[in-house]
PDB file of C-alpha atoms in Angstrom:
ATOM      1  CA  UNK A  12     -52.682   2.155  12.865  1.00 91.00           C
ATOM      2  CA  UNK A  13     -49.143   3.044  11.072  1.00 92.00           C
ATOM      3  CA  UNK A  14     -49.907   6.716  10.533  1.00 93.00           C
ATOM      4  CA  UNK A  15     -50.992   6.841  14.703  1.00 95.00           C
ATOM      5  CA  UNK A  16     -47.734   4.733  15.240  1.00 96.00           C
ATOM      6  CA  UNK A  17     -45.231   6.535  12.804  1.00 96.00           C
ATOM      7  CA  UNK A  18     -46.879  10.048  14.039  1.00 97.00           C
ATOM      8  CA  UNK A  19     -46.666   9.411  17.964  1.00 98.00           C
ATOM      9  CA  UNK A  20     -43.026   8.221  17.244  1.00 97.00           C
ATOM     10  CA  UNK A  21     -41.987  11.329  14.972  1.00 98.00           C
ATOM     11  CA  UNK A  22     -43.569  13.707  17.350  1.00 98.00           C
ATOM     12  CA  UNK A  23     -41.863  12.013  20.716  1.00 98.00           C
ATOM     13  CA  UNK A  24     -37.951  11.754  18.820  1.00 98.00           C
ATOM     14  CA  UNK A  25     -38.304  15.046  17.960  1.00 98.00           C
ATOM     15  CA  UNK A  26     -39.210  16.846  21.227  1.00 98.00           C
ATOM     16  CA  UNK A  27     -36.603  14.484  22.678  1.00 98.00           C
ATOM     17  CA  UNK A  28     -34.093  15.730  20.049  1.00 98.00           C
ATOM     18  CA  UNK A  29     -35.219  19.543  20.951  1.00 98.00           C
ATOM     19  CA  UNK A  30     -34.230  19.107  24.991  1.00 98.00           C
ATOM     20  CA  UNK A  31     -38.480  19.513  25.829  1.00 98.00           C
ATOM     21  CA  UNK A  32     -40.625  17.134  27.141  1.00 98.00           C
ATOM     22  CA  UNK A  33     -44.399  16.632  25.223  1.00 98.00           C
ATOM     23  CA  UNK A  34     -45.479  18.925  28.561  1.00 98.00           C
ATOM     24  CA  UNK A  35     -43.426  22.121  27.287  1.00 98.00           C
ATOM     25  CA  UNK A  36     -45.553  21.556  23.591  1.00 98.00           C
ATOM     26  CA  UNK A  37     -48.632  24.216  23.539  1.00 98.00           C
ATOM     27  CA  UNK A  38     -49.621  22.758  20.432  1.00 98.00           C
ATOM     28  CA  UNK A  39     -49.663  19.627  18.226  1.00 98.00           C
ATOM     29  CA  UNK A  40     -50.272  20.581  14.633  1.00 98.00           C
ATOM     30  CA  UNK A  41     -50.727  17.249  12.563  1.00 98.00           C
ATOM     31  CA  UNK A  42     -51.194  16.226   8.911  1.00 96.00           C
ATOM     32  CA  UNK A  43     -54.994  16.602   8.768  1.00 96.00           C
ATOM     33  CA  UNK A  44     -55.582  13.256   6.813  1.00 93.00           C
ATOM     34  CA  UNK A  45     -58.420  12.168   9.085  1.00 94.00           C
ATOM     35  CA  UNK A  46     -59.844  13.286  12.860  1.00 96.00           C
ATOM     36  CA  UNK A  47     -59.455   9.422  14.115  1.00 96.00           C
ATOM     37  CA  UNK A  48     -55.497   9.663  13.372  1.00 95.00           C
ATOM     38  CA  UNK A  49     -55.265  13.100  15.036  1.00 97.00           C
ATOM     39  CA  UNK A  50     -57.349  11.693  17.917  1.00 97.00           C
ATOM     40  CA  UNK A  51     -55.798   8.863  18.308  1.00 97.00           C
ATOM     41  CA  UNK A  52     -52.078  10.386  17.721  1.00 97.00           C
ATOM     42  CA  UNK A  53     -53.191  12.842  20.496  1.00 98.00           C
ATOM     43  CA  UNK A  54     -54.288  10.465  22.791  1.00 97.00           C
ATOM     44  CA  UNK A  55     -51.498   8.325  22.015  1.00 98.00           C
ATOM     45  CA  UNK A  56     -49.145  11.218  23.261  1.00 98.00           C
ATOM     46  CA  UNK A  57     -51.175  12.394  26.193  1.00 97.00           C
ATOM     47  CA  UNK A  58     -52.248  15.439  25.232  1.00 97.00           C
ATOM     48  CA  UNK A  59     -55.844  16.626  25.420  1.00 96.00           C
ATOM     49  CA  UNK A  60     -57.752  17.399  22.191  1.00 93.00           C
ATOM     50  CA  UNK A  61     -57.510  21.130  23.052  1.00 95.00           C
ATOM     51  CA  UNK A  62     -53.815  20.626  22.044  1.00 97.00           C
ATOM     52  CA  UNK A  63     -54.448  19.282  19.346  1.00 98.00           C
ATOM     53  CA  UNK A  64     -54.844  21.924  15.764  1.00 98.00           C
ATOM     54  CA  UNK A  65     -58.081  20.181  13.890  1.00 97.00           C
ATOM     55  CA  UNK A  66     -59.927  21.218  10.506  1.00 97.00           C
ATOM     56  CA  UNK A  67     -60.098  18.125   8.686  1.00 96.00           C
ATOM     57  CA  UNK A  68     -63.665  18.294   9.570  1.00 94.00           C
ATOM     58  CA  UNK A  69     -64.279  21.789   7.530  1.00 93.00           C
ATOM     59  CA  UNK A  70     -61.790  21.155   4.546  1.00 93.00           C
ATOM     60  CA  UNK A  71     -61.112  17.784   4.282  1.00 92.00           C
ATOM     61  CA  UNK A  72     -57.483  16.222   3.337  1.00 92.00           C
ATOM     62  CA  UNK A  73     -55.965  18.832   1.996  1.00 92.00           C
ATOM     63  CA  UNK A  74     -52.619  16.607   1.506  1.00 91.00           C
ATOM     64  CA  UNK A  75     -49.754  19.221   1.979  1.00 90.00           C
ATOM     65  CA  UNK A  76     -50.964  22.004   2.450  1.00 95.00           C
ATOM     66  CA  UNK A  77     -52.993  20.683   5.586  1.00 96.00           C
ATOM     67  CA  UNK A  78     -50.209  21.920   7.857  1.00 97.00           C
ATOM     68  CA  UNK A  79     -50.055  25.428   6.115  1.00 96.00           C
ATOM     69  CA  UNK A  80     -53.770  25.998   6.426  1.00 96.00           C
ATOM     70  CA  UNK A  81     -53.745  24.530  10.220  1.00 97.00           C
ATOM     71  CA  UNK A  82     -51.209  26.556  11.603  1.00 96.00           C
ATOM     72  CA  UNK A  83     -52.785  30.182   9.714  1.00 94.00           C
ATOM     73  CA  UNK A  84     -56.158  29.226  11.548  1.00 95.00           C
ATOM     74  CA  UNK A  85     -54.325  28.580  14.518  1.00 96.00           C
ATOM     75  CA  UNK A  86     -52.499  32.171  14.237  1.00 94.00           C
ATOM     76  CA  UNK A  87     -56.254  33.502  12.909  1.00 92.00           C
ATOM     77  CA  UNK A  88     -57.980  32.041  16.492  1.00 93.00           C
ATOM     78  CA  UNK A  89     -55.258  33.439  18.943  1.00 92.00           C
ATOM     79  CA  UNK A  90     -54.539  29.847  19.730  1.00 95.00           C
ATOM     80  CA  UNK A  91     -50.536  30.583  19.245  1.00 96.00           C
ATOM     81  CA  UNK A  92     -48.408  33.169  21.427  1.00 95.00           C
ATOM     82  CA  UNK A  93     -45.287  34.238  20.941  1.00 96.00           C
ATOM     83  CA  UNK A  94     -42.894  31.697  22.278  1.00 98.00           C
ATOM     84  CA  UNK A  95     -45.169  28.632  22.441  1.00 98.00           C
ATOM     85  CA  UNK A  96     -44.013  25.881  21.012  1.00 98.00           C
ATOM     86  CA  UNK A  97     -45.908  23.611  18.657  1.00 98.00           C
ATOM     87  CA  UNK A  98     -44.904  20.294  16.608  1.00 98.00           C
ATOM     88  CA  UNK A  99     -45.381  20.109  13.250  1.00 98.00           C
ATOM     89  CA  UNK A 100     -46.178  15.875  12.231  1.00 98.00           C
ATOM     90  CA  UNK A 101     -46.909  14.350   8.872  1.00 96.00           C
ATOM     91  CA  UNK A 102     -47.236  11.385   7.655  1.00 93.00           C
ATOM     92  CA  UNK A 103     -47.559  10.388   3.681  1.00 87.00           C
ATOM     93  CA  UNK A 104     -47.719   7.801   0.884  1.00 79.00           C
ATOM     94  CA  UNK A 105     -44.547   5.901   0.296  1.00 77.00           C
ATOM     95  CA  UNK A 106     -44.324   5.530   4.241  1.00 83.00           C
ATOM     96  CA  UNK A 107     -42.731   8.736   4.491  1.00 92.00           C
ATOM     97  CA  UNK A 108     -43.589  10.708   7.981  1.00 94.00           C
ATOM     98  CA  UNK A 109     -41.488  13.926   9.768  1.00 96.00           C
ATOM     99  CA  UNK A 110     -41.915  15.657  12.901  1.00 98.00           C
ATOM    100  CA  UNK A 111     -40.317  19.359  14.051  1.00 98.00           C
ATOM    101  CA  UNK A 112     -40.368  21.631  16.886  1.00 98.00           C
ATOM    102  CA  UNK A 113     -40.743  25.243  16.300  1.00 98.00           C
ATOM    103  CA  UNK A 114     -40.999  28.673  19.145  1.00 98.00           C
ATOM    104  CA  UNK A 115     -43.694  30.347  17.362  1.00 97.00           C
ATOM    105  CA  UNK A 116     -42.362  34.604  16.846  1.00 96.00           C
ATOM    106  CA  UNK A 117     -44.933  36.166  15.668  1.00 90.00           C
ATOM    107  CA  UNK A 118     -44.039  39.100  12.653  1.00 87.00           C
ATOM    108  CA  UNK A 119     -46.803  41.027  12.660  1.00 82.00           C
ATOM    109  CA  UNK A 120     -50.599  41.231  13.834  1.00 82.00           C
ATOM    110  CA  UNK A 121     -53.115  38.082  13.851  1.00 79.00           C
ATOM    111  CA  UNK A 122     -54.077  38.521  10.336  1.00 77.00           C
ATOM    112  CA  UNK A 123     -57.809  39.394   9.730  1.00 76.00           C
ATOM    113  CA  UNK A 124     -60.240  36.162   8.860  1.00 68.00           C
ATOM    114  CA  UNK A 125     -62.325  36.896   5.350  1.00 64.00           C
ATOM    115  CA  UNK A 126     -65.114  37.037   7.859  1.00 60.00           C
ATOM    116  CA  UNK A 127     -63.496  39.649  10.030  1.00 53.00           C
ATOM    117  CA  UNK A 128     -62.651  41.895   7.179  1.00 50.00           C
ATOM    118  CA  UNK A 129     -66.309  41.587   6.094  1.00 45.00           C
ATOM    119  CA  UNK A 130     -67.814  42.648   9.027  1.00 48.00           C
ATOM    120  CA  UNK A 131     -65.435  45.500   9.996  1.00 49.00           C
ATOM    121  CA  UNK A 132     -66.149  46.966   6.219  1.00 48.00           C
ATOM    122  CA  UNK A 133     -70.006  46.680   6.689  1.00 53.00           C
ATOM    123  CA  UNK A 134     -70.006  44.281   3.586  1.00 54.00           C
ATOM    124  CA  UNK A 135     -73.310  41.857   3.402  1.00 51.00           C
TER     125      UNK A 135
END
């Protein structure tokens, strides 16, 4: 109940604090502790799940680097466009928790999945 609380609250002061409203966010990309805290954070927001960046369910907590990881698969699936603009929202022990707004500029091409480059090289 804290994390949904602390996460919904990071993620609304810091739109506010960015001049947007939680309709101008493309994407929500949250600490992936567990999928009932990012459902419930989303819902909590009123976003739809589709706006919501989940792979706790393939990898597990991966503590800090959760955001890292979400936001490459996000950039891997075409799910981010040059100027959308996402919110990055953590939570951790110590009752710590952060929220930012970022306009994603893409440097360069999607990069190429392992699974990609494995099928475009013919590997087996």
């Amino acid at each position: 109940k804290w994390a949904v609380q602390a996460m919904e609250q990071a993620t609304r002061e810091a739109v506010q604090a960015a001049g947007l409203t939680l309709d101008d966010i493309d994407l929500l990309v949250p600490h992936q502790a567990n999928l009932r805290i990012i459902n419930a954070t989303a819902k909590a927001l009123g976003l739809p799940p589709e706006r919501a960046m989940v792979n706790v369910d393939r990898y597990g907590n991966t503590s800090s680097a959760s955001i890292p990881i979400a936001l490459r698969e996000a950039w891997e699936q075409g799910r981010l466009h040059d100027g959308d603009r996402l919110v990055l929202v953590a939570f951790g022990g110590g009752l710590v928790w952060g929220a930012l707004v970022l306009e994603w500029v893409p440097v360069g091409p999607v990069p190429a999945t392992p699974e990609a480059a494995h099928v475009a090289t013919g590997g087996s």
